[in-house]
PDB file of C-alpha atoms in Angstrom:
ATOM      1  CA  MET A 271      -6.894  11.105   9.046  1.00 68.00           C
ATOM      2  CA  ASN A 272      -9.474   9.823  11.348  1.00 77.00           C
ATOM      3  CA  TRP A 273      -9.447   5.785  11.364  1.00 73.00           C
ATOM      4  CA  MET A 274     -12.630   5.582  13.567  1.00 79.00           C
ATOM      5  CA  SER A 275     -14.363   7.768  10.823  1.00 80.00           C
ATOM      6  CA  GLU A 276     -13.204   5.970   8.017  1.00 80.00           C
ATOM      7  CA  LEU A 277     -14.603   2.507   9.668  1.00 83.00           C
ATOM      8  CA  GLN A 278     -17.978   4.356   9.797  1.00 86.00           C
ATOM      9  CA  SER A 279     -17.661   4.626   6.130  1.00 85.00           C
ATOM     10  CA  ILE A 280     -17.032   1.088   5.194  1.00 91.00           C
ATOM     11  CA  ASN A 281     -19.867  -0.517   3.283  1.00 93.00           C
ATOM     12  CA  TYR A 282     -20.481  -3.489   5.652  1.00 95.00           C
ATOM     13  CA  ILE A 283     -23.016  -5.032   3.072  1.00 97.00           C
ATOM     14  CA  ALA A 284     -20.043  -5.116   0.392  1.00 97.00           C
ATOM     15  CA  ALA A 285     -17.597  -6.771   2.780  1.00 97.00           C
ATOM     16  CA  ALA A 286     -20.074  -9.343   3.844  1.00 98.00           C
ATOM     17  CA  VAL A 287     -20.605 -10.341   0.491  1.00 98.00           C
ATOM     18  CA  ALA A 288     -16.756 -10.234  -0.311  1.00 98.00           C
ATOM     19  CA  THR A 289     -16.374 -12.626   2.675  1.00 98.00           C
ATOM     20  CA  ILE A 290     -19.104 -14.806   1.395  1.00 98.00           C
ATOM     21  CA  ALA A 291     -17.269 -14.827  -2.001  1.00 98.00           C
ATOM     22  CA  SER A 292     -13.829 -15.634  -0.407  1.00 98.00           C
ATOM     23  CA  TYR A 293     -15.078 -18.633   1.178  1.00 97.00           C
ATOM     24  CA  LEU A 294     -17.006 -19.957  -1.813  1.00 97.00           C
ATOM     25  CA  LEU A 295     -13.682 -19.355  -3.920  1.00 98.00           C
ATOM     26  CA  GLY A 296     -11.611 -21.373  -1.557  1.00 97.00           C
ATOM     27  CA  PHE A 297     -13.965 -24.263  -1.536  1.00 95.00           C
ATOM     28  CA  VAL A 298     -14.044 -23.738  -5.612  1.00 98.00           C
ATOM     29  CA  TRP A 299     -10.008 -23.491  -5.929  1.00 98.00           C
ATOM     30  CA  TYR A 300      -9.148 -26.266  -3.577  1.00 97.00           C
ATOM     31  CA  HIS A 301     -11.784 -28.840  -5.072  1.00 96.00           C
ATOM     32  CA  TRP A 302     -10.306 -31.697  -6.685  1.00 95.00           C
ATOM     33  CA  THR A 303     -10.941 -30.862 -10.089  1.00 96.00           C
ATOM     34  CA  VAL A 304      -9.615 -27.602  -9.761  1.00 98.00           C
ATOM     35  CA  PHE A 305      -6.117 -27.423  -7.932  1.00 98.00           C
ATOM     36  CA  GLY A 306      -7.089 -30.075  -5.173  1.00 96.00           C
ATOM     37  CA  GLU A 307      -5.547 -32.864  -6.906  1.00 97.00           C
ATOM     38  CA  ALA A 308      -2.198 -30.675  -7.180  1.00 97.00           C
ATOM     39  CA  TRP A 309      -2.431 -29.407  -3.677  1.00 96.00           C
ATOM     40  CA  ALA A 310      -2.725 -32.680  -2.324  1.00 96.00           C
ATOM     41  CA  ASN A 311      -0.021 -34.251  -4.383  1.00 96.00           C
ATOM     42  CA  ALA A 312       2.425 -31.457  -3.337  1.00 96.00           C
ATOM     43  CA  LEU A 313       1.273 -32.206   0.097  1.00 94.00           C
ATOM     44  CA  GLY A 314       1.809 -35.558  -0.372  1.00 94.00           C
ATOM     45  CA  ILE A 315      -1.977 -36.489   0.903  1.00 95.00           C
ATOM     46  CA  THR A 316      -4.177 -39.069  -1.132  1.00 95.00           C
ATOM     47  CA  LYS A 317      -7.436 -37.828  -1.979  1.00 94.00           C
ATOM     48  CA  GLU A 318      -9.394 -39.615   1.164  1.00 94.00           C
ATOM     49  CA  GLU A 319      -7.202 -37.636   3.280  1.00 93.00           C
ATOM     50  CA  ALA A 320      -7.760 -34.488   1.113  1.00 91.00           C
ATOM     51  CA  ASP A 321     -11.665 -34.877   1.306  1.00 88.00           C
ATOM     52  CA  SER A 322     -11.874 -35.971   4.877  1.00 90.00           C
ATOM     53  CA  THR A 323     -13.313 -33.170   6.987  1.00 85.00           C
ATOM     54  CA  GLU A 324     -12.907 -34.741  10.314  1.00 89.00           C
ATOM     55  CA  GLY A 325     -11.254 -32.605  12.932  1.00 87.00           C
ATOM     56  CA  LEU A 326     -11.454 -29.593  10.081  1.00 90.00           C
ATOM     57  CA  GLY A 327     -14.149 -27.421  11.786  1.00 92.00           C
ATOM     58  CA  SER A 328     -11.728 -24.863  13.394  1.00 94.00           C
ATOM     59  CA  ALA A 329     -10.041 -24.639   9.648  1.00 93.00           C
ATOM     60  CA  PHE A 330     -13.444 -23.819   8.033  1.00 93.00           C
ATOM     61  CA  ILE A 331     -14.247 -21.158  10.932  1.00 95.00           C
ATOM     62  CA  MET A 332     -10.800 -19.441  10.522  1.00 96.00           C
ATOM     63  CA  SER A 333     -11.374 -19.655   6.811  1.00 95.00           C
ATOM     64  CA  LEU A 334     -14.603 -17.941   7.324  1.00 96.00           C
ATOM     65  CA  ILE A 335     -12.714 -14.947   9.946  1.00 97.00           C
ATOM     66  CA  SER A 336      -9.657 -14.750   7.532  1.00 97.00           C
ATOM     67  CA  GLY A 337     -12.060 -13.820   4.628  1.00 97.00           C
ATOM     68  CA  LEU A 338     -14.010 -11.208   6.901  1.00 98.00           C
ATOM     69  CA  THR A 339     -10.720  -9.679   8.123  1.00 97.00           C
ATOM     70  CA  LYS A 340      -9.378  -9.298   4.407  1.00 98.00           C
ATOM     71  CA  ALA A 341     -12.687  -8.029   3.362  1.00 98.00           C
ATOM     72  CA  LEU A 342     -12.737  -5.180   5.993  1.00 97.00           C
ATOM     73  CA  LEU A 343      -8.882  -4.294   5.670  1.00 95.00           C
ATOM     74  CA  ILE A 344      -9.211  -4.023   1.910  1.00 97.00           C
ATOM     75  CA  ALA A 345     -12.506  -1.876   2.483  1.00 96.00           C
ATOM     76  CA  LEU A 346     -11.086   0.321   4.845  1.00 94.00           C
ATOM     77  CA  LEU A 347      -8.129   0.544   2.937  1.00 94.00           C
ATOM     78  CA  ILE A 348     -10.097   1.454  -0.116  1.00 94.00           C
ATOM     79  CA  ALA A 349     -12.116   4.163   1.716  1.00 91.00           C
ATOM     80  CA  VAL A 350      -8.882   5.732   2.889  1.00 89.00           C
ATOM     81  CA  THR A 351      -7.457   5.851  -0.442  1.00 92.00           C
ATOM     82  CA  ASN A 352     -10.612   6.840  -2.521  1.00 91.00           C
ATOM     83  CA  VAL A 353     -10.465   3.952  -4.893  1.00 94.00           C
ATOM     84  CA  SER A 354     -13.741   3.194  -6.747  1.00 94.00           C
ATOM     85  CA  GLY A 355     -15.048   1.088  -9.119  1.00 97.00           C
ATOM     86  CA  VAL A 356     -14.548  -2.798  -9.955  1.00 98.00           C
ATOM     87  CA  LEU A 357     -11.092  -2.767 -12.053  1.00 98.00           C
ATOM     88  CA  SER A 358      -9.477   0.031  -9.524  1.00 98.00           C
ATOM     89  CA  GLY A 359     -10.601  -2.078  -6.940  1.00 98.00           C
ATOM     90  CA  ALA A 360      -9.516  -5.457  -8.563  1.00 98.00           C
ATOM     91  CA  PHE A 361      -5.946  -3.867  -8.907  1.00 98.00           C
ATOM     92  CA  PHE A 362      -5.709  -2.911  -5.376  1.00 98.00           C
ATOM     93  CA  GLY A 363      -6.649  -5.970  -4.263  1.00 98.00           C
ATOM     94  CA  ALA A 364      -4.178  -7.569  -6.354  1.00 98.00           C
ATOM     95  CA  VAL A 365      -1.369  -5.125  -5.517  1.00 97.00           C
ATOM     96  CA  VAL A 366      -1.965  -5.909  -1.727  1.00 97.00           C
ATOM     97  CA  ALA A 367      -1.992  -9.854  -2.294  1.00 96.00           C
ATOM     98  CA  ILE A 368       1.317  -9.353  -4.436  1.00 95.00           C
ATOM     99  CA  VAL A 369       3.103  -7.428  -1.924  1.00 95.00           C
ATOM    100  CA  PHE A 370       2.369  -9.434   1.209  1.00 94.00           C
ATOM    101  CA  THR A 371       1.078 -12.693   0.509  1.00 92.00           C
ATOM    102  CA  ILE A 372       3.637 -13.737  -2.244  1.00 89.00           C
ATOM    103  CA  THR A 373       6.517 -12.225  -1.048  1.00 91.00           C
ATOM    104  CA  SER A 374       5.784 -14.019   2.508  1.00 93.00           C
ATOM    105  CA  LEU A 375       4.705 -17.044   1.162  1.00 92.00           C
ATOM    106  CA  GLY A 376       7.528 -17.181  -1.070  1.00 90.00           C
ATOM    107  CA  TYR A 377      10.262 -16.947   1.463  1.00 91.00           C
ATOM    108  CA  TYR A 378       8.488 -18.879   4.585  1.00 93.00           C
ATOM    109  CA  ASN A 379       7.768 -21.561   2.055  1.00 93.00           C
ATOM    110  CA  GLY A 380      11.524 -21.388   0.713  1.00 91.00           C
ATOM    111  CA  PHE A 381      12.837 -21.835   4.089  1.00 95.00           C
ATOM    112  CA  ALA A 382      10.746 -24.637   5.004  1.00 93.00           C
ATOM    113  CA  ARG A 383      11.565 -26.098   1.721  1.00 93.00           C
ATOM    114  CA  THR A 384       7.826 -26.544   0.827  1.00 93.00           C
ATOM    115  CA  SER A 385       7.126 -27.503  -2.439  1.00 94.00           C
ATOM    116  CA  SER A 386       7.224 -24.432  -5.007  1.00 94.00           C
ATOM    117  CA  LYS A 387       4.075 -25.973  -6.243  1.00 96.00           C
ATOM    118  CA  LEU A 388       2.534 -25.835  -3.287  1.00 96.00           C
ATOM    119  CA  THR A 389       3.662 -22.115  -2.930  1.00 95.00           C
ATOM    120  CA  LEU A 390       2.332 -21.346  -6.485  1.00 96.00           C
ATOM    121  CA  ILE A 391      -1.159 -22.832  -5.743  1.00 97.00           C
ATOM    122  CA  ASN A 392      -1.450 -21.169  -2.119  1.00 96.00           C
ATOM    123  CA  SER A 393      -0.169 -17.845  -3.663  1.00 96.00           C
ATOM    124  CA  ALA A 394      -2.098 -18.016  -6.560  1.00 97.00           C
ATOM    125  CA  HIS A 395      -5.122 -18.497  -4.631  1.00 98.00           C
ATOM    126  CA  SER A 396      -4.377 -15.251  -2.570  1.00 97.00           C
ATOM    127  CA  VAL A 397      -3.864 -13.126  -5.648  1.00 97.00           C
ATOM    128  CA  VAL A 398      -7.211 -14.595  -7.058  1.00 98.00           C
ATOM    129  CA  GLU A 399      -8.988 -14.112  -3.492  1.00 98.00           C
ATOM    130  CA  LEU A 400      -7.752 -10.515  -2.747  1.00 98.00           C
ATOM    131  CA  THR A 401      -8.168  -9.281  -6.405  1.00 98.00           C
ATOM    132  CA  LEU A 402     -12.046 -10.790  -5.937  1.00 98.00           C
ATOM    133  CA  ILE A 403     -12.640  -8.890  -2.728  1.00 98.00           C
ATOM    134  CA  GLY A 404     -10.963  -5.718  -3.862  1.00 98.00           C
ATOM    135  CA  ALA A 405     -13.317  -5.925  -6.960  1.00 98.00           C
ATOM    136  CA  ILE A 406     -16.548  -6.271  -5.122  1.00 98.00           C
ATOM    137  CA  ILE A 407     -15.894  -3.556  -2.383  1.00 98.00           C
ATOM    138  CA  GLY A 408     -15.012  -1.427  -5.416  1.00 97.00           C
ATOM    139  CA  ALA A 409     -17.938  -2.200  -7.334  1.00 98.00           C
ATOM    140  CA  PHE A 410     -20.056  -1.217  -3.838  1.00 96.00           C
ATOM    141  CA  THR A 411     -17.861   2.076  -3.907  1.00 88.00           C
TER     142      THR A 411
END
């Protein structure tokens, strides 16, 4: 397998759409009326602290970069494995999230003694995010 030729087979429009969807999902997921309040409570911060964007510019940029790198990797893996279609792409993304994210957050946060509620909120976000990315990439293949 030639990884460079596989990079050429990525649908970069699909990756861009998936990146934007990932970013928007984060905004909705952590909104106060969805999981934001539970997330803030698990962190021990107030609504005012959670709503403050002061000093978070680099975090927002990192969120966008993170979504892009996840979309590109999922697109590459989907191309290499010949996955196609919305449901297959969604399943692929969910498996990647479960194998890497949930297991990692589970033990990192366990040793850090982080709230299990926080671990659950963040892990579930990752599963939904990578499932969405996989579905979008799969839809374009």
